[in-house]
Short mmCIF file of C-alpha atoms and ligand atoms in Angstrom, two decimals:
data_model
loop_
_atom_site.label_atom_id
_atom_site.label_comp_id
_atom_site.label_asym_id
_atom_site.label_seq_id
_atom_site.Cartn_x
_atom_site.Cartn_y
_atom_site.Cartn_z
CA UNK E 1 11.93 18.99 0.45
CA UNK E 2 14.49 15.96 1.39
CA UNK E 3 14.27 14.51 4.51
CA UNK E 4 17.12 14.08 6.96
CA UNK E 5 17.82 10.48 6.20
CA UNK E 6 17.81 11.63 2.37
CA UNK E 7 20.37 13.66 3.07
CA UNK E 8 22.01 11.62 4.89
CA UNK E 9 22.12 9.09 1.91
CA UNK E 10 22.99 12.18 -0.67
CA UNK E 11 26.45 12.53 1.58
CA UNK E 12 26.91 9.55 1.60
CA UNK E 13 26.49 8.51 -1.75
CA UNK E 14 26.30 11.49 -3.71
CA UNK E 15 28.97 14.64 -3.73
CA UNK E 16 31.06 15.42 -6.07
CA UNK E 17 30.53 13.81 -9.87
CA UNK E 18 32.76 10.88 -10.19
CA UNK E 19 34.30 10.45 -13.66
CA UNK E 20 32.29 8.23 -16.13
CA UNK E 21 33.14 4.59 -15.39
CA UNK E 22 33.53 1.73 -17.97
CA UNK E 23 30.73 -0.21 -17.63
CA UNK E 24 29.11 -4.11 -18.61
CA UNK E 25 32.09 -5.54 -19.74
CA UNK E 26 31.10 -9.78 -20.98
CA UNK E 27 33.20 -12.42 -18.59
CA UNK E 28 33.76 -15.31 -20.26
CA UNK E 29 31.43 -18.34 -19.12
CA UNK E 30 33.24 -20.41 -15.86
CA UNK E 31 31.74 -23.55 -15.01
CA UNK E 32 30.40 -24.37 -18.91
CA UNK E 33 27.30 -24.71 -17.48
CA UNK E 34 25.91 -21.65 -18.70
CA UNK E 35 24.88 -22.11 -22.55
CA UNK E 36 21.68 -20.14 -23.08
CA UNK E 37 22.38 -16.59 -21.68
CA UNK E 38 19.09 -14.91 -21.53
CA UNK E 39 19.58 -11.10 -22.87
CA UNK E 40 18.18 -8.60 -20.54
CA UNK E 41 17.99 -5.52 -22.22
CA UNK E 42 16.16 -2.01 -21.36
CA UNK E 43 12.35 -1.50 -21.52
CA UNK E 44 12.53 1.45 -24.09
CA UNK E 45 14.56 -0.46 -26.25
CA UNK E 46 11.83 -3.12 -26.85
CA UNK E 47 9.36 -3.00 -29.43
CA UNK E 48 5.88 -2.78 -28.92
CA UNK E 49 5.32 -6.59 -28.92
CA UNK E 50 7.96 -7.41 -26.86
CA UNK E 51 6.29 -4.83 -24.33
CA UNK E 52 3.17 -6.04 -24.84
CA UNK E 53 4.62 -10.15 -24.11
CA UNK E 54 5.92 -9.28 -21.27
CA UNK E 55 3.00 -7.57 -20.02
CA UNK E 56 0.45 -10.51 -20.93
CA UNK E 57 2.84 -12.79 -18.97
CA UNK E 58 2.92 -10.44 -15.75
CA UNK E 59 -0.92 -10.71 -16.12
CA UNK E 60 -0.99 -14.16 -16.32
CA UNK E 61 1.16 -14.58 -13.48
CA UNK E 62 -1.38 -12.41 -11.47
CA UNK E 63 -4.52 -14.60 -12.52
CA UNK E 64 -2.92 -17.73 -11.75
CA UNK E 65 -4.05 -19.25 -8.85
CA UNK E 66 -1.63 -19.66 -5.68
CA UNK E 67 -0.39 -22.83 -5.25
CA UNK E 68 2.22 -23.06 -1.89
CA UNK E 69 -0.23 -21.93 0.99
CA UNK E 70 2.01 -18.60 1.99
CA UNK E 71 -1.26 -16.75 4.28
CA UNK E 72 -3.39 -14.08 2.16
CA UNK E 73 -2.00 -15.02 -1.32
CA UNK E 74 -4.08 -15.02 -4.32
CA UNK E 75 -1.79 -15.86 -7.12
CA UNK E 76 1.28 -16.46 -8.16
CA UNK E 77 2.38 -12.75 -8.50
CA UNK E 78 1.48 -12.60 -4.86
CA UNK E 79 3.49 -15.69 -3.89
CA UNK E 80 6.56 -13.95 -5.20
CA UNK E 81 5.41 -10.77 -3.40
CA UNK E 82 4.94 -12.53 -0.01
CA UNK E 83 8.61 -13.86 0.02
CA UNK E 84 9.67 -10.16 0.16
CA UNK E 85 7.32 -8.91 2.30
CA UNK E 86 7.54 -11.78 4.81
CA UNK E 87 11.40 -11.70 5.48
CA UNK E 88 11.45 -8.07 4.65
CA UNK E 89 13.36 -7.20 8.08
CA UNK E 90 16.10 -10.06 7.12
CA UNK E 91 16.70 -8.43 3.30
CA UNK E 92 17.05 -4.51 3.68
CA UNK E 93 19.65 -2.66 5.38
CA UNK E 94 21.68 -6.05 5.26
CA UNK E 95 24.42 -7.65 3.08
CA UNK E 96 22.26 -9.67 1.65
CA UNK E 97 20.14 -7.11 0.10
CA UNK E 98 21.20 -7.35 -3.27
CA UNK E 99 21.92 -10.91 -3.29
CA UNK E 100 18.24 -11.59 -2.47
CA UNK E 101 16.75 -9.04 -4.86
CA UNK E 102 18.75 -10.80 -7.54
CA UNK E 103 17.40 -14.37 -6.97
CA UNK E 104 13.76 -12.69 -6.49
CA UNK E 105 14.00 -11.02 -9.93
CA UNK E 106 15.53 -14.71 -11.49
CA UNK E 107 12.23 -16.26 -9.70
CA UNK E 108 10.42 -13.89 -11.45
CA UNK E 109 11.56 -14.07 -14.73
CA UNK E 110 11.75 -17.80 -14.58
CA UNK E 111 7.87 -18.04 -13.31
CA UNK E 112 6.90 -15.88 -16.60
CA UNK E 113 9.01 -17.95 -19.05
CA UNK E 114 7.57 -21.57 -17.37
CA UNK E 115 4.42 -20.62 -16.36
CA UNK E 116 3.38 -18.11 -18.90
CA UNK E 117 4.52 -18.54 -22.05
CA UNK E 118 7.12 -15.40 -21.66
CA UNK E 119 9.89 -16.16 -24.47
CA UNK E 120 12.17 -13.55 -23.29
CA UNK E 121 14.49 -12.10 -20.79
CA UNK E 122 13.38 -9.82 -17.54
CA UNK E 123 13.27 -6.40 -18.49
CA UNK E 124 15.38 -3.65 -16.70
CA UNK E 125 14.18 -0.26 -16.46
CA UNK E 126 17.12 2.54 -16.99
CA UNK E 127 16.26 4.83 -14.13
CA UNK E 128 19.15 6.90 -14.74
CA UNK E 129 17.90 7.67 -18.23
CA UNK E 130 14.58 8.89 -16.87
CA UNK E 131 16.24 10.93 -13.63
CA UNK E 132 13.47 13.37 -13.17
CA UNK E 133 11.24 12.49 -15.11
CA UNK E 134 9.50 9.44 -14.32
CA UNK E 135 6.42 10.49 -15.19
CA UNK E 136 7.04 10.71 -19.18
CA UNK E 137 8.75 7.62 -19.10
CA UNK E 138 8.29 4.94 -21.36
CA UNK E 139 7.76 2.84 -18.16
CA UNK E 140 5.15 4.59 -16.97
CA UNK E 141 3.38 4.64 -20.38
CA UNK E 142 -0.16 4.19 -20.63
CA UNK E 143 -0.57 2.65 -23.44
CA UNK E 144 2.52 0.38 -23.74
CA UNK E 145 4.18 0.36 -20.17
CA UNK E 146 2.76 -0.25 -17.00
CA UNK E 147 0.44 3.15 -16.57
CA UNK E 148 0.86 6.27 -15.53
CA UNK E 149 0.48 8.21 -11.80
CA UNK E 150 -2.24 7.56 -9.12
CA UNK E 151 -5.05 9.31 -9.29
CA UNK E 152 -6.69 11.04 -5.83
CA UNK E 153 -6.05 10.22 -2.37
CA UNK E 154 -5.83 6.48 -2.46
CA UNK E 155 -3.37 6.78 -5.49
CA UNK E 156 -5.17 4.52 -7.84
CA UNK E 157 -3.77 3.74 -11.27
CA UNK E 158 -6.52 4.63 -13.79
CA UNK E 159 -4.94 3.54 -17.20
CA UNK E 160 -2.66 0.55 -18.22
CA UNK E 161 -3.25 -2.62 -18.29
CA UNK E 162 -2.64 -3.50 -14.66
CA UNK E 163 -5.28 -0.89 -13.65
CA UNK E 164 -7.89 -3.76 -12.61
CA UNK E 165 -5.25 -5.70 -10.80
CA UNK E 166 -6.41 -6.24 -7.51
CA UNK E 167 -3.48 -6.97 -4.22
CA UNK E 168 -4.45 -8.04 -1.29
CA UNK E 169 -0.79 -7.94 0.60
CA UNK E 170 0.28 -4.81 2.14
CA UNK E 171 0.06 -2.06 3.59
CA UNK E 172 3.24 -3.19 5.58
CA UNK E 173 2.64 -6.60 6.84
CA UNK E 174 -0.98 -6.24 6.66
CA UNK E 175 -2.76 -9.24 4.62
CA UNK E 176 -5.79 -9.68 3.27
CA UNK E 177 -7.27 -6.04 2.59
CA UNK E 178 -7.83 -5.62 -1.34
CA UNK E 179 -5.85 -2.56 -2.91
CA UNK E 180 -5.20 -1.16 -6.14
CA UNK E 181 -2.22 -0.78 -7.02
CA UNK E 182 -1.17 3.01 -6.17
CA UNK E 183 1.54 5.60 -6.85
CA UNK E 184 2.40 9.19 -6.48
CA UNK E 185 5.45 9.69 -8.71
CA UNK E 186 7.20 12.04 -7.80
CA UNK E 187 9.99 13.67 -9.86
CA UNK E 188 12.03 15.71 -7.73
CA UNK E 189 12.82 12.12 -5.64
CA UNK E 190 13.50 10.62 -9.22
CA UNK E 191 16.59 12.61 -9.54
CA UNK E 192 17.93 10.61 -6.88
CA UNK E 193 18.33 7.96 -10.22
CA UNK E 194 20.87 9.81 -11.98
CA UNK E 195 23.68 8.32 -13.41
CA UNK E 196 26.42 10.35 -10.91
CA UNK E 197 24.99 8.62 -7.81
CA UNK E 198 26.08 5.03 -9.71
CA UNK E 199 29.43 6.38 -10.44
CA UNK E 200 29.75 7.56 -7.20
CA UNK E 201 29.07 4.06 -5.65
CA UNK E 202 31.14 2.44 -8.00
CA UNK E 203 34.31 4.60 -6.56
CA UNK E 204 33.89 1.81 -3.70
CA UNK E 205 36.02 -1.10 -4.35
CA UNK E 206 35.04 -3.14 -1.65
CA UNK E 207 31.37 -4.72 -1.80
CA UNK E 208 31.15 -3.65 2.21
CA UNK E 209 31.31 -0.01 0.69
CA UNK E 210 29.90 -0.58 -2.23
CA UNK E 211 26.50 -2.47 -0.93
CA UNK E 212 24.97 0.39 1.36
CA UNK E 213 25.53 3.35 -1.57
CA UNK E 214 23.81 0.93 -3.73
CA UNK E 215 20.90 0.40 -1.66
CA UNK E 216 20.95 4.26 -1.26
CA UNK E 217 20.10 6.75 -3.91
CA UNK E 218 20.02 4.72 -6.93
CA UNK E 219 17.42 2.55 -5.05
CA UNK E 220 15.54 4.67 -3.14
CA UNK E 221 15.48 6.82 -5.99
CA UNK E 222 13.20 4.66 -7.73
CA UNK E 223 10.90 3.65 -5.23
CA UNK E 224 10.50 6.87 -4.24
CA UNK E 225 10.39 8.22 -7.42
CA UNK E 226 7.18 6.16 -8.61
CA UNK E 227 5.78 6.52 -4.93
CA UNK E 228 2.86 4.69 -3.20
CA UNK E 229 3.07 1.26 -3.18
CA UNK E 230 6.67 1.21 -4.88
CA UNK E 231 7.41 3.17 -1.45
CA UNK E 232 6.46 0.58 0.55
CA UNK E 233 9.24 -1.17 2.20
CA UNK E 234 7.35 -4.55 2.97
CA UNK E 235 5.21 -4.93 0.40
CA UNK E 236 6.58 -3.01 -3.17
CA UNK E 237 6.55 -6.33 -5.01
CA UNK E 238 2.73 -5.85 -5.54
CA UNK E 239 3.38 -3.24 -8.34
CA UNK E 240 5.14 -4.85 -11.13
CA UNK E 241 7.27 -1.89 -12.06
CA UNK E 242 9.18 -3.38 -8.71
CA UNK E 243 10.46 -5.91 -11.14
CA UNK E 244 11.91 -3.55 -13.88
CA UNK E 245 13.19 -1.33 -10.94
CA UNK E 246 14.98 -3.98 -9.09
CA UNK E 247 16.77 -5.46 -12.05
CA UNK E 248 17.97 -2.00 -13.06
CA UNK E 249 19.32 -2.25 -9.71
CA UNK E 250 20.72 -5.90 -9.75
CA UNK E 251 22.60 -4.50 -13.52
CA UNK E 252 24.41 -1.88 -11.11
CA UNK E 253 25.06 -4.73 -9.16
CA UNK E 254 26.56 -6.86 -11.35
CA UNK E 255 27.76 -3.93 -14.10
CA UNK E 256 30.07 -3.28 -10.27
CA UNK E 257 31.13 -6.84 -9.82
CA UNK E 258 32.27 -7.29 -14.11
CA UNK E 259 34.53 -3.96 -12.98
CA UNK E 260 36.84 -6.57 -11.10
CA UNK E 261 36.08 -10.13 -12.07
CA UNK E 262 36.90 -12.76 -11.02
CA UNK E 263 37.69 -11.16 -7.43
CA UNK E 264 33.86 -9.60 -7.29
CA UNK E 265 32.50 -13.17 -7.81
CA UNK E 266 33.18 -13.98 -4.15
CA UNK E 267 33.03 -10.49 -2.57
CA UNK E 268 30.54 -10.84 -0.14
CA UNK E 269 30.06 -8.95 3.27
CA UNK E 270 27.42 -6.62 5.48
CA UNK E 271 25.83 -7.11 8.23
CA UNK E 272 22.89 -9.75 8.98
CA UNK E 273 20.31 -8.25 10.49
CA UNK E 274 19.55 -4.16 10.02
CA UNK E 275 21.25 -2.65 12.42
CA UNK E 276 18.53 -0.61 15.15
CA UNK E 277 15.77 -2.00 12.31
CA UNK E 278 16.65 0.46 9.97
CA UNK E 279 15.17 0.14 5.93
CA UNK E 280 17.96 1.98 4.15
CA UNK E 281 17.59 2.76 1.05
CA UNK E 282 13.81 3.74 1.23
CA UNK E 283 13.11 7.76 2.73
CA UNK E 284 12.81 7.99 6.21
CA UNK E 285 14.23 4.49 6.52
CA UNK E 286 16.93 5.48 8.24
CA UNK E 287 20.77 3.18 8.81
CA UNK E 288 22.71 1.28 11.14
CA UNK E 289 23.06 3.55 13.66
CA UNK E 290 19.27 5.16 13.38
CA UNK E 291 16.64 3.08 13.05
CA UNK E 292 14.04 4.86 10.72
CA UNK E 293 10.73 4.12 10.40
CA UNK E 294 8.31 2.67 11.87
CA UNK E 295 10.00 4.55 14.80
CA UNK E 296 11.61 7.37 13.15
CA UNK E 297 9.10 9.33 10.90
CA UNK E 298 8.79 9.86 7.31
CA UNK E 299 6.42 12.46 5.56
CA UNK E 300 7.37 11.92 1.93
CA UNK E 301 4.04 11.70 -0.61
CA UNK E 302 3.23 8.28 -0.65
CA UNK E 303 5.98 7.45 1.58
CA UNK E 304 6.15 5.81 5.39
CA UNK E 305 5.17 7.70 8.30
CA UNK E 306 1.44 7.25 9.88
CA UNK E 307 -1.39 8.78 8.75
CA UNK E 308 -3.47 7.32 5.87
CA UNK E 309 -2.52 3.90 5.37
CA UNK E 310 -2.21 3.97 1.09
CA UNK E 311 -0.65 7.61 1.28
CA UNK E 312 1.81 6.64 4.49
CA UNK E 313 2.35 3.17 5.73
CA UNK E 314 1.60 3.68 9.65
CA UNK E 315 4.14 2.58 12.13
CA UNK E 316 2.60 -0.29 13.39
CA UNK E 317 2.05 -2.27 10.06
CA UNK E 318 6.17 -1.48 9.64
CA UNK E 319 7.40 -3.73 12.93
CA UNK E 320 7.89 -7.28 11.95
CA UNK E 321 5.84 -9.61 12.98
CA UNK E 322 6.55 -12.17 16.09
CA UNK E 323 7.46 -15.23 13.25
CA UNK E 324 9.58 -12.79 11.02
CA UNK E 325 12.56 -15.06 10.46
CA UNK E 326 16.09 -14.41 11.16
CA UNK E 327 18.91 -15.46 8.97
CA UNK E 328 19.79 -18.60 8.05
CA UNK E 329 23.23 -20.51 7.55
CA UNK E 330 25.46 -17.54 8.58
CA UNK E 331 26.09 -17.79 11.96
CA UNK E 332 28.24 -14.89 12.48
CA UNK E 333 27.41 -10.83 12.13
CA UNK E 334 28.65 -10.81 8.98
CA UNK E 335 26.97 -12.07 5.67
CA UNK E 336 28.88 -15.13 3.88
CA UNK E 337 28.50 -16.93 0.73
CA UNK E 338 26.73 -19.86 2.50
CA UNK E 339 23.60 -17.68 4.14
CA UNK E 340 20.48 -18.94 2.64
CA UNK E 341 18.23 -16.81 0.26
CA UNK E 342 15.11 -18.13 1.20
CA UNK E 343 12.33 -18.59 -1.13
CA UNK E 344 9.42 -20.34 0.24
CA UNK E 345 9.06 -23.02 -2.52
CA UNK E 346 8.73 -20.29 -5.52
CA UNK E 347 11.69 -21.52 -6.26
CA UNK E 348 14.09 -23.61 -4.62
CA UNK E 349 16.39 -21.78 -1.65
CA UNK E 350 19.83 -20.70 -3.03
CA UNK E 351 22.73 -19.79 -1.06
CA UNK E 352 24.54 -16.24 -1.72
CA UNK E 353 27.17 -18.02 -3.80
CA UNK E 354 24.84 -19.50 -6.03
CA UNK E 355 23.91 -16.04 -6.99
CA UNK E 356 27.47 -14.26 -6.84
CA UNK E 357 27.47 -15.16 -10.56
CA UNK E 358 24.68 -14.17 -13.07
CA UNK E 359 26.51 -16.57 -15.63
CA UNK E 360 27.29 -18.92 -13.01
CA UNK E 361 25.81 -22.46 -12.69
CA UNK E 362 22.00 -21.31 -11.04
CA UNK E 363 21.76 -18.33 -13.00
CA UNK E 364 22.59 -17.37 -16.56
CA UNK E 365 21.93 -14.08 -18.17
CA UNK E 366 23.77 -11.09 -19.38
CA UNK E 367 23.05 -7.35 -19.13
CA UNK E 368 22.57 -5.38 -22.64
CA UNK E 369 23.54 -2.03 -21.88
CA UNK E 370 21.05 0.69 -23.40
C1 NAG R 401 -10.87 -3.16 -16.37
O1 NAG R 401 -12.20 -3.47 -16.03
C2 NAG R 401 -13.15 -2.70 -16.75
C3 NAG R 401 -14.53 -3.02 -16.18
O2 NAG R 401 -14.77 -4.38 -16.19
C4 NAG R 401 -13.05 -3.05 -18.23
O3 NAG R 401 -13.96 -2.26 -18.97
C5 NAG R 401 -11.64 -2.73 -18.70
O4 NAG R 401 -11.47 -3.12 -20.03
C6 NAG R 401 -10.61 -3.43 -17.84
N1 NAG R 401 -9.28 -2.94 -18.20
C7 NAG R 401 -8.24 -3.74 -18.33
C8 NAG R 401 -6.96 -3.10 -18.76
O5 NAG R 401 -8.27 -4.94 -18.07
C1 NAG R 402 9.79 19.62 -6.37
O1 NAG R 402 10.69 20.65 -6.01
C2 NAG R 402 10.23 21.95 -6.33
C3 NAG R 402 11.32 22.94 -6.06
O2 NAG R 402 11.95 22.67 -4.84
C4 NAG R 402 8.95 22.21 -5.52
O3 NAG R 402 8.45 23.48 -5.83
C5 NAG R 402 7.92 21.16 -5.85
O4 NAG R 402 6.77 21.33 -5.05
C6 NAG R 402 8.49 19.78 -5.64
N1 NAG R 402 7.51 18.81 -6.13
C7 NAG R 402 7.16 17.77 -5.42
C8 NAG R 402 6.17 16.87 -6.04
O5 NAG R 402 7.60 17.53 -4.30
C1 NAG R 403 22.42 7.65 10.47
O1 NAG R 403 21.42 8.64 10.65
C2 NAG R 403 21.69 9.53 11.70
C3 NAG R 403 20.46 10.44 11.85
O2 NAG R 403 20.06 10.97 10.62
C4 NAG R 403 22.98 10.31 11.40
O3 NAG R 403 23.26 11.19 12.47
C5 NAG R 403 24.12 9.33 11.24
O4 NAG R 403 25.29 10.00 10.88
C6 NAG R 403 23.78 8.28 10.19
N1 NAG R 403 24.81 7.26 10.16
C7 NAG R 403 25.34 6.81 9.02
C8 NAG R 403 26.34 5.71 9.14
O5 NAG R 403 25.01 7.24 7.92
C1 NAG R 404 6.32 9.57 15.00
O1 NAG R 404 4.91 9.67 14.95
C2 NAG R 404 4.29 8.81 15.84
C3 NAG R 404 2.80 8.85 15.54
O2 NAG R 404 2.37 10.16 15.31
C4 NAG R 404 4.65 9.26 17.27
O3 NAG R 404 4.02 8.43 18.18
C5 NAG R 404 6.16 9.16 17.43
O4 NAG R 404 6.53 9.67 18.69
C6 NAG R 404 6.88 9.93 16.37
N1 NAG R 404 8.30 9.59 16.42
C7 NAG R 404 9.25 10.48 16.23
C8 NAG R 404 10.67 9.97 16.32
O5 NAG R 404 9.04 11.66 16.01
C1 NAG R 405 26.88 -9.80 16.93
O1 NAG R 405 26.47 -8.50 17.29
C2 NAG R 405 25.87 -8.41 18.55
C3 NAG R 405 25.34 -7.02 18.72
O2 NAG R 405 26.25 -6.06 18.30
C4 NAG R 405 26.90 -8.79 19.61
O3 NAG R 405 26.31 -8.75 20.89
C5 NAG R 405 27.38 -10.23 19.33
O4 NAG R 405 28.41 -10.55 20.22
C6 NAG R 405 27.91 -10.33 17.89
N1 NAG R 405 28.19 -11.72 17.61
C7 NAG R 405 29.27 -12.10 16.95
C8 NAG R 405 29.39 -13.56 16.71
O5 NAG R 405 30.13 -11.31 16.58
CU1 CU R 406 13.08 -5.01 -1.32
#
């Protein structure tokens, strides 16, 4: 079963198999500013303490108290959370989707190593290694990854060690209604990971081509792949695998840009705001010429479309809110290096350009390819 707007991404993005391309290649540093490249590496390369470090400092993140006032947040895992699902309208289905996603999973990385003791580098989870089949992945582990599937009609994790974790943002927008966190993985979805959808997208040479078969099948395949709350446009940050799933995403990203450097340090383009409201990149979230949920309607498991609010986020809790911002230093339709990635004091804002670079003078790590 694929929905219309799947398919519509498969065209798109999918097709015929493009021939393997050369990937992570190591630029040389280019301001000298960068001198301690944090090593991001694969999940089922580390060992079982590494797994297990990162894991106490996710759960330390999510028992420390909030501290900047964002509405309905309990902790510092939910601050981060809340500047996605906030400005969620503003950082899908735009050109600044990746750029965002990439200073959100810096934040995050940054908040474990400062905050909670974490000594190493954010994790990536490689989705294309685990194409259809999610579920036996050493992500989903539950004794040294995050836990397995949901369990009955809510979706509830039973096993792992975030299985008492306790969110209180989401459905949507919605705040302040405590929630496990939930998933129904689904396999046949996680194909939509494989390697050949990459390649495909990296046949684009132009980030304006590049950025909306990005945010296609490789991404949706992983959000709809784990399912439930990972399917949840607004509000995905409140399972951590969001974190391991994004950076896999931001390494496509930047494993693109090292394909053409230094040219790819400055390509930047895409529209501002979603075009009709469309969430691209998620099933049923339609594009720039159809909107998508909350008006079109999904009926993937665990994914958008009405109904019961932890299986199917319902319309209403999908339409931005009245203060949803708009965007911010880029006057004109198209995104520019100076629109501001807003982050609502987690960390300080940074601009597009700040983030063009991952060994740049804000941010300074390296992908390890698996
Ligand atoms: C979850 O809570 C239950 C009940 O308090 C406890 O027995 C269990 O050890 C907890 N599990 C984890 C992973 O924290
Ligand atoms: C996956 O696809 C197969 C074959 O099309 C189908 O029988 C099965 O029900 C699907 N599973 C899920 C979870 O959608
Ligand atoms: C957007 O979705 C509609 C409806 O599925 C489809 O007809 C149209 O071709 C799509 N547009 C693009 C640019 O993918
Ligand atoms: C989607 O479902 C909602 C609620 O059932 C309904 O009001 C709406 O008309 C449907 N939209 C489409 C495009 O089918
Ligand atoms: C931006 O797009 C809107 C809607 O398509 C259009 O009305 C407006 O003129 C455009 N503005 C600029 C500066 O291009
Ligand atoms: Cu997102």
């Amino acid at each position: 079963m694929v929905l219309p707007s799947l398919l519509v991404l498969l065209s798109a993005c999918g097709g015929s198999m493009a021939a393997a391309v050369a990937r992570s290649t190591t630029p040389r540093a280019r301001d000298g500013t960068c001198t301690t490249i944090l090593q991001r590496r694969a999940w089922h390369t580390f060992t079982d303490e590494e797994k297990r470090a990162y894991i106490d400092a996710e759960l330390c993140l999510m028992a420390k108290p909030a501290t900047l006032g964002l509405k309905g947040t309990k902790n510092r895992f939910e601050e981060l959370q809340w500047t996605h699902q906030h400005q969620s309208n503003i950082v899908h289905n735009v050109g600044a989707f990746l750029p965002y996603h990439r200073l959100l999973m810096w934040a995050h990385e940054k908040l474990l190593r400062e905050e909670c003791g974490y000594q190493g580098a954010q994790p990536y989870w490689d989705e294309a290694r685990d194409a259809g089949k999610f579920s036996t992945s050493d992500v989903l582990d539950p004794v040294t990854g995050f836990g397995g599937n949901g369990v009955g009609e809510r979706g509830c994790i039973v096993d792992g060690p975030f299985v008492n974790f306790t969110n209180s943002l989401g459905p949507g927008y919605r705040i302040g209604e405590d929630h496990c966190i939930y998933r129904f993985v689904n396999d046949n979805i996680s194909r939509q990971a494989a390697r050949s959808f990459i390649d495909e997208c990296y046949r684009h040479t132009t980030f304006a081509r590049f950025w909306p078969c990005a945010e296609g099948s490789p991404h949706s395949g992983g959000h709809g792949g784990v399912g439930g709350k990972m399917l949840d446009p607004i509000s995905s940050p409140g399972d951590p695998v969001f974190y391991l799933h994004h950076t896999w995403l931001d390494k496509v990203w930047w494993d693109w840009q090292a394909l053409d450097l230094p040219a790819r340090l400055t390509d930047i383009s895409g529209r501002n705001t979603p075009g009709g409201g469309g969430f691209g990149g998620f099933p049923g979230g339609g594009n720039g010429t159809n909107p998508g949920f909350p008006w079109g309607n999904g009926t993937f498991p665990g994914g958008p479309g009405g109904g019961n609010p932890w299986r199917n986020v319902p319309f209403q809790d999908m339409v931005p809110p009245a203060d949803a911002p708009g965007p911010e230093g880029d006057p004109g339709n198209v995104t520019t290096l100076t629109h501001i990635l807003k982050m609502y004091g987690v960390v300080p804002d940074a601009t597009i350009a700040d983030v063009m670079d991952v060994r740049g003078s804000l941010l300074c790590y390296e992908y390890v390819d698996a």
